[in-house]
Structures are given as structure tokens and as C-alpha cells.
mmCIF file of C-alpha atoms in Angstrom:
data_model
loop_
_atom_site.group_PDB
_atom_site.id
_atom_site.type_symbol
_atom_site.label_atom_id
_atom_site.label_comp_id
_atom_site.label_asym_id
_atom_site.label_seq_id
_atom_site.Cartn_x
_atom_site.Cartn_y
_atom_site.Cartn_z
ATOM 1 C CA UNK C 1 64.620 -39.082 -16.132
ATOM 2 C CA UNK C 2 68.030 -40.704 -15.979
ATOM 3 C CA UNK C 3 71.266 -38.921 -16.799
ATOM 4 C CA UNK C 4 71.519 -40.165 -20.372
ATOM 5 C CA UNK C 5 67.923 -39.118 -21.124
ATOM 6 C CA UNK C 6 68.532 -35.712 -19.592
ATOM 7 C CA UNK C 7 71.697 -35.232 -21.666
ATOM 8 C CA UNK C 8 69.716 -36.217 -24.774
ATOM 9 C CA UNK C 9 67.054 -33.641 -23.952
ATOM 10 C CA UNK C 10 69.619 -30.886 -23.471
ATOM 11 C CA UNK C 11 71.471 -31.834 -26.674
ATOM 12 C CA UNK C 12 68.210 -31.543 -28.631
ATOM 13 C CA UNK C 13 67.820 -27.954 -27.351
ATOM 14 C CA UNK C 14 71.184 -26.960 -28.750
ATOM 15 C CA UNK C 15 69.785 -26.308 -32.249
ATOM 16 C CA UNK C 16 67.408 -23.689 -30.911
ATOM 17 C CA UNK C 17 70.393 -21.555 -29.939
ATOM 18 C CA UNK C 18 72.522 -22.351 -32.987
ATOM 19 C CA UNK C 19 70.502 -19.948 -35.132
ATOM 20 C CA UNK C 20 72.889 -19.985 -38.067
ATOM 21 C CA UNK C 21 73.468 -23.757 -38.072
ATOM 22 C CA UNK C 22 77.243 -23.433 -37.692
ATOM 23 C CA UNK C 23 77.455 -26.259 -35.164
ATOM 24 C CA UNK C 24 78.362 -23.802 -32.401
ATOM 25 C CA UNK C 25 76.507 -21.234 -30.336
ATOM 26 C CA UNK C 26 78.205 -17.863 -30.480
ATOM 27 C CA UNK C 27 77.548 -14.159 -30.058
ATOM 28 C CA UNK C 28 76.228 -13.901 -33.612
ATOM 29 C CA UNK C 29 73.502 -16.416 -32.863
ATOM 30 C CA UNK C 30 72.203 -14.119 -30.137
ATOM 31 C CA UNK C 31 72.489 -10.898 -32.134
ATOM 32 C CA UNK C 32 70.867 -12.672 -35.097
ATOM 33 C CA UNK C 33 67.934 -13.712 -32.910
ATOM 34 C CA UNK C 34 67.562 -10.112 -31.726
ATOM 35 C CA UNK C 35 67.626 -8.815 -35.327
ATOM 36 C CA UNK C 36 64.994 -11.338 -36.414
ATOM 37 C CA UNK C 37 62.667 -10.388 -33.547
ATOM 38 C CA UNK C 38 63.055 -6.675 -34.246
ATOM 39 C CA UNK C 39 62.266 -7.230 -37.939
ATOM 40 C CA UNK C 40 59.233 -9.363 -37.159
ATOM 41 C CA UNK C 41 57.716 -6.724 -34.900
ATOM 42 C CA UNK C 42 58.796 -3.699 -36.931
ATOM 43 C CA UNK C 43 61.039 -2.291 -34.238
ATOM 44 C CA UNK C 44 64.196 -0.437 -35.189
ATOM 45 C CA UNK C 45 67.571 -1.453 -33.749
ATOM 46 C CA UNK C 46 68.256 2.127 -32.673
ATOM 47 C CA UNK C 47 65.060 2.478 -30.680
ATOM 48 C CA UNK C 48 65.107 2.028 -26.914
ATOM 49 C CA UNK C 49 63.438 -1.373 -27.308
ATOM 50 C CA UNK C 50 65.895 -2.376 -30.006
ATOM 51 C CA UNK C 51 68.905 -1.369 -27.948
ATOM 52 C CA UNK C 52 67.509 -3.178 -24.909
ATOM 53 C CA UNK C 53 67.055 -6.344 -26.987
ATOM 54 C CA UNK C 54 70.608 -6.215 -28.334
ATOM 55 C CA UNK C 55 71.961 -5.525 -24.841
ATOM 56 C CA UNK C 56 69.887 -8.434 -23.508
ATOM 57 C CA UNK C 57 71.170 -10.703 -26.267
ATOM 58 C CA UNK C 58 74.740 -9.794 -25.307
ATOM 59 C CA UNK C 59 74.094 -10.410 -21.628
ATOM 60 C CA UNK C 60 72.485 -13.770 -22.459
ATOM 61 C CA UNK C 61 75.501 -14.728 -24.584
ATOM 62 C CA UNK C 62 77.916 -13.700 -21.829
ATOM 63 C CA UNK C 63 75.949 -15.732 -19.275
ATOM 64 C CA UNK C 64 75.867 -18.801 -21.495
ATOM 65 C CA UNK C 65 79.541 -18.495 -22.358
ATOM 66 C CA UNK C 66 80.340 -18.194 -18.664
ATOM 67 C CA UNK C 67 78.535 -21.441 -17.949
ATOM 68 C CA UNK C 68 79.461 -23.492 -20.990
ATOM 69 C CA UNK C 69 82.461 -22.112 -22.945
ATOM 70 C CA UNK C 70 85.012 -24.291 -21.198
ATOM 71 C CA UNK C 71 87.852 -23.761 -23.650
ATOM 72 C CA UNK C 72 87.334 -19.958 -23.913
ATOM 73 C CA UNK C 73 87.115 -19.875 -27.726
ATOM 74 C CA UNK C 74 84.038 -17.612 -27.654
ATOM 75 C CA UNK C 75 81.755 -20.321 -28.980
ATOM 76 C CA UNK C 76 79.880 -23.147 -27.319
ATOM 77 C CA UNK C 77 79.960 -26.589 -28.887
ATOM 78 C CA UNK C 78 77.127 -29.044 -28.475
ATOM 79 C CA UNK C 79 79.180 -31.004 -25.949
ATOM 80 C CA UNK C 80 80.038 -27.851 -23.964
ATOM 81 C CA UNK C 81 76.337 -26.914 -23.966
ATOM 82 C CA UNK C 82 75.289 -30.327 -22.648
ATOM 83 C CA UNK C 83 78.078 -30.502 -20.088
ATOM 84 C CA UNK C 84 77.380 -26.965 -18.855
ATOM 85 C CA UNK C 85 73.681 -27.690 -18.403
ATOM 86 C CA UNK C 86 74.263 -31.001 -16.666
ATOM 87 C CA UNK C 87 76.934 -29.682 -14.314
ATOM 88 C CA UNK C 88 75.640 -26.199 -13.553
ATOM 89 C CA UNK C 89 71.947 -26.009 -14.302
ATOM 90 C CA UNK C 90 70.203 -29.335 -13.787
ATOM 91 C CA UNK C 91 69.571 -28.694 -10.113
ATOM 92 C CA UNK C 92 69.041 -24.952 -10.558
ATOM 93 C CA UNK C 93 67.013 -24.274 -13.723
ATOM 94 C CA UNK C 94 66.111 -20.804 -12.464
ATOM 95 C CA UNK C 95 69.770 -19.836 -12.902
ATOM 96 C CA UNK C 96 69.346 -20.290 -16.641
ATOM 97 C CA UNK C 97 66.166 -18.220 -16.591
ATOM 98 C CA UNK C 98 68.023 -15.468 -14.758
ATOM 99 C CA UNK C 99 70.801 -15.490 -17.366
ATOM 100 C CA UNK C 100 68.129 -15.158 -20.053
ATOM 101 C CA UNK C 101 66.017 -12.567 -18.181
ATOM 102 C CA UNK C 102 67.481 -9.396 -19.792
ATOM 103 C CA UNK C 103 66.949 -10.816 -23.277
ATOM 104 C CA UNK C 104 63.516 -12.235 -22.502
ATOM 105 C CA UNK C 105 62.399 -9.033 -20.807
ATOM 106 C CA UNK C 106 63.448 -6.997 -23.857
ATOM 107 C CA UNK C 107 61.856 -9.523 -26.242
ATOM 108 C CA UNK C 108 58.625 -9.246 -24.275
ATOM 109 C CA UNK C 109 58.729 -5.449 -24.615
ATOM 110 C CA UNK C 110 59.161 -5.804 -28.394
ATOM 111 C CA UNK C 111 56.357 -8.384 -28.720
ATOM 112 C CA UNK C 112 53.963 -6.651 -26.285
ATOM 113 C CA UNK C 113 52.287 -4.452 -28.845
ATOM 114 C CA UNK C 114 49.851 -2.711 -26.541
ATOM 115 C CA UNK C 115 51.550 -2.733 -23.128
ATOM 116 C CA UNK C 116 49.246 -5.303 -21.521
ATOM 117 C CA UNK C 117 51.350 -8.440 -21.947
ATOM 118 C CA UNK C 118 52.277 -10.593 -24.902
ATOM 119 C CA UNK C 119 49.308 -12.151 -26.696
ATOM 120 C CA UNK C 120 49.448 -15.789 -27.645
ATOM 121 C CA UNK C 121 49.560 -14.740 -31.316
ATOM 122 C CA UNK C 122 52.574 -12.465 -30.696
ATOM 123 C CA UNK C 123 54.325 -15.195 -28.698
ATOM 124 C CA UNK C 124 53.723 -17.612 -31.543
ATOM 125 C CA UNK C 125 55.177 -15.126 -34.036
ATOM 126 C CA UNK C 126 58.260 -14.661 -31.870
ATOM 127 C CA UNK C 127 58.752 -18.423 -31.538
ATOM 128 C CA UNK C 128 58.421 -18.950 -35.289
ATOM 129 C CA UNK C 129 61.054 -16.270 -35.935
ATOM 130 C CA UNK C 130 63.374 -18.003 -33.479
ATOM 131 C CA UNK C 131 63.102 -21.252 -35.396
ATOM 132 C CA UNK C 132 60.368 -23.146 -33.537
ATOM 133 C CA UNK C 133 58.117 -25.146 -35.877
ATOM 134 C CA UNK C 134 54.592 -23.919 -36.467
ATOM 135 C CA UNK C 135 52.793 -26.685 -34.586
ATOM 136 C CA UNK C 136 55.129 -26.475 -31.594
ATOM 137 C CA UNK C 137 54.995 -22.668 -31.565
ATOM 138 C CA UNK C 138 51.215 -22.697 -31.305
ATOM 139 C CA UNK C 139 51.257 -25.273 -28.520
ATOM 140 C CA UNK C 140 54.006 -23.457 -26.551
ATOM 141 C CA UNK C 141 52.286 -20.076 -26.888
ATOM 142 C CA UNK C 142 49.112 -21.607 -25.461
ATOM 143 C CA UNK C 143 50.934 -23.319 -22.598
ATOM 144 C CA UNK C 144 52.915 -20.193 -21.692
ATOM 145 C CA UNK C 145 49.666 -18.485 -20.694
ATOM 146 C CA UNK C 146 49.713 -20.435 -17.435
ATOM 147 C CA UNK C 147 47.014 -18.350 -15.747
ATOM 148 C CA UNK C 148 44.720 -18.420 -18.789
ATOM 149 C CA UNK C 149 44.221 -14.641 -18.938
ATOM 150 C CA UNK C 150 45.020 -14.429 -22.669
ATOM 151 C CA UNK C 151 48.283 -12.594 -21.995
ATOM 152 C CA UNK C 152 51.728 -14.008 -21.343
ATOM 153 C CA UNK C 153 53.762 -12.212 -18.700
ATOM 154 C CA UNK C 154 57.437 -12.226 -17.800
ATOM 155 C CA UNK C 155 57.265 -14.770 -14.981
ATOM 156 C CA UNK C 156 55.260 -17.188 -17.142
ATOM 157 C CA UNK C 157 57.845 -16.886 -19.907
ATOM 158 C CA UNK C 158 60.789 -17.315 -17.546
ATOM 159 C CA UNK C 159 59.270 -20.412 -15.965
ATOM 160 C CA UNK C 160 58.442 -21.931 -19.344
ATOM 161 C CA UNK C 161 61.889 -21.122 -20.696
ATOM 162 C CA UNK C 162 63.684 -22.749 -17.793
ATOM 163 C CA UNK C 163 61.422 -25.780 -17.931
ATOM 164 C CA UNK C 164 61.952 -26.294 -21.642
ATOM 165 C CA UNK C 165 65.701 -25.886 -21.659
ATOM 166 C CA UNK C 166 67.091 -27.309 -18.457
ATOM 167 C CA UNK C 167 64.638 -29.115 -16.203
ATOM 168 C CA UNK C 168 65.016 -32.884 -16.123
ATOM 169 C CA UNK C 169 61.298 -33.651 -16.374
ATOM 170 C CA UNK C 170 60.183 -34.979 -19.771
#
């Protein structure tokens, strides 16, 4: 994948983070995603899981802002997002997964309804709430279960997340 194609791929991922459609990624997009996940899985914000999810959302926002918010205005434009990914993440997609880990770990805890890992159905619900289309959500949930055991675990989610957002492969 050449540089222009890679930049196009990253730019298309911007909308997934811009939850409110403002044209920027900001702290509210992350807290809004947390609130939507908690509502979907019937978890209160004041519970341990709810607090962990909000804390993870804040950590994720801080990590993204640290990579991409070049002008320091506490929001990430589409161009800042693309530039940050190209300059800082293209050759190290696991860095992005590590920035997302606290949020993803907490989201997994919310979606793991019986303590044995996230089911494909629960992963699909979470993806739908986060704005992924129905067809894509079903396909992604199936692919995330890399070992085929019917449950999606943290490392599978982190690997899939990094691959989707920042790896140069099509």
C-alpha cells in the first residue's frame, strides 16, 4: 500500500472516532462512546466497571491527543489524525493498541457478561453502539475470534483494533 492509499485508509477511520459528527475528535467523543457502551450493556456509570470505562476513555483520549493534537486545542482534526498516524503509528501499530488498551480492557469487562470472554454477539452489539454498520459489525465480530473458540479475548481485540486503524495492509 503506497503512502496516499495508507493516508486514505486512515482518513476513513476518522469518522469512527468522531462520534458526534463535529468534524473533530475530542474528549466528548470518548466519554460519549463510554456512555453508549454502558447503556447498551445495562452498566451504571458509578459502578466499578463504569468508572473503569470512563477512566479508560480518558486515557485513550489523552494518548490520542498526545500523538495527534499538534496545535494543542484539545481536539484532533481529520488532518491531525492522518498525520499523527502516518508519522507516529504506521511502523508501530501496537503503540496505538497500547494507547487504547485501558479503554478496550474496560469495554471488554462491560461486554463480557459471564466472565468467560466476550461473545461474538456481545462484540457485535458493542460495535453497533460505536457506530459500525450492521453488516460490518457482524463480520468484524466473527473475525475477532481469531482462535475460533467462540469467545473474543483482550489480545484478539487489541490485535484487530491495531490492524483496522493503523496497519498499512489493505
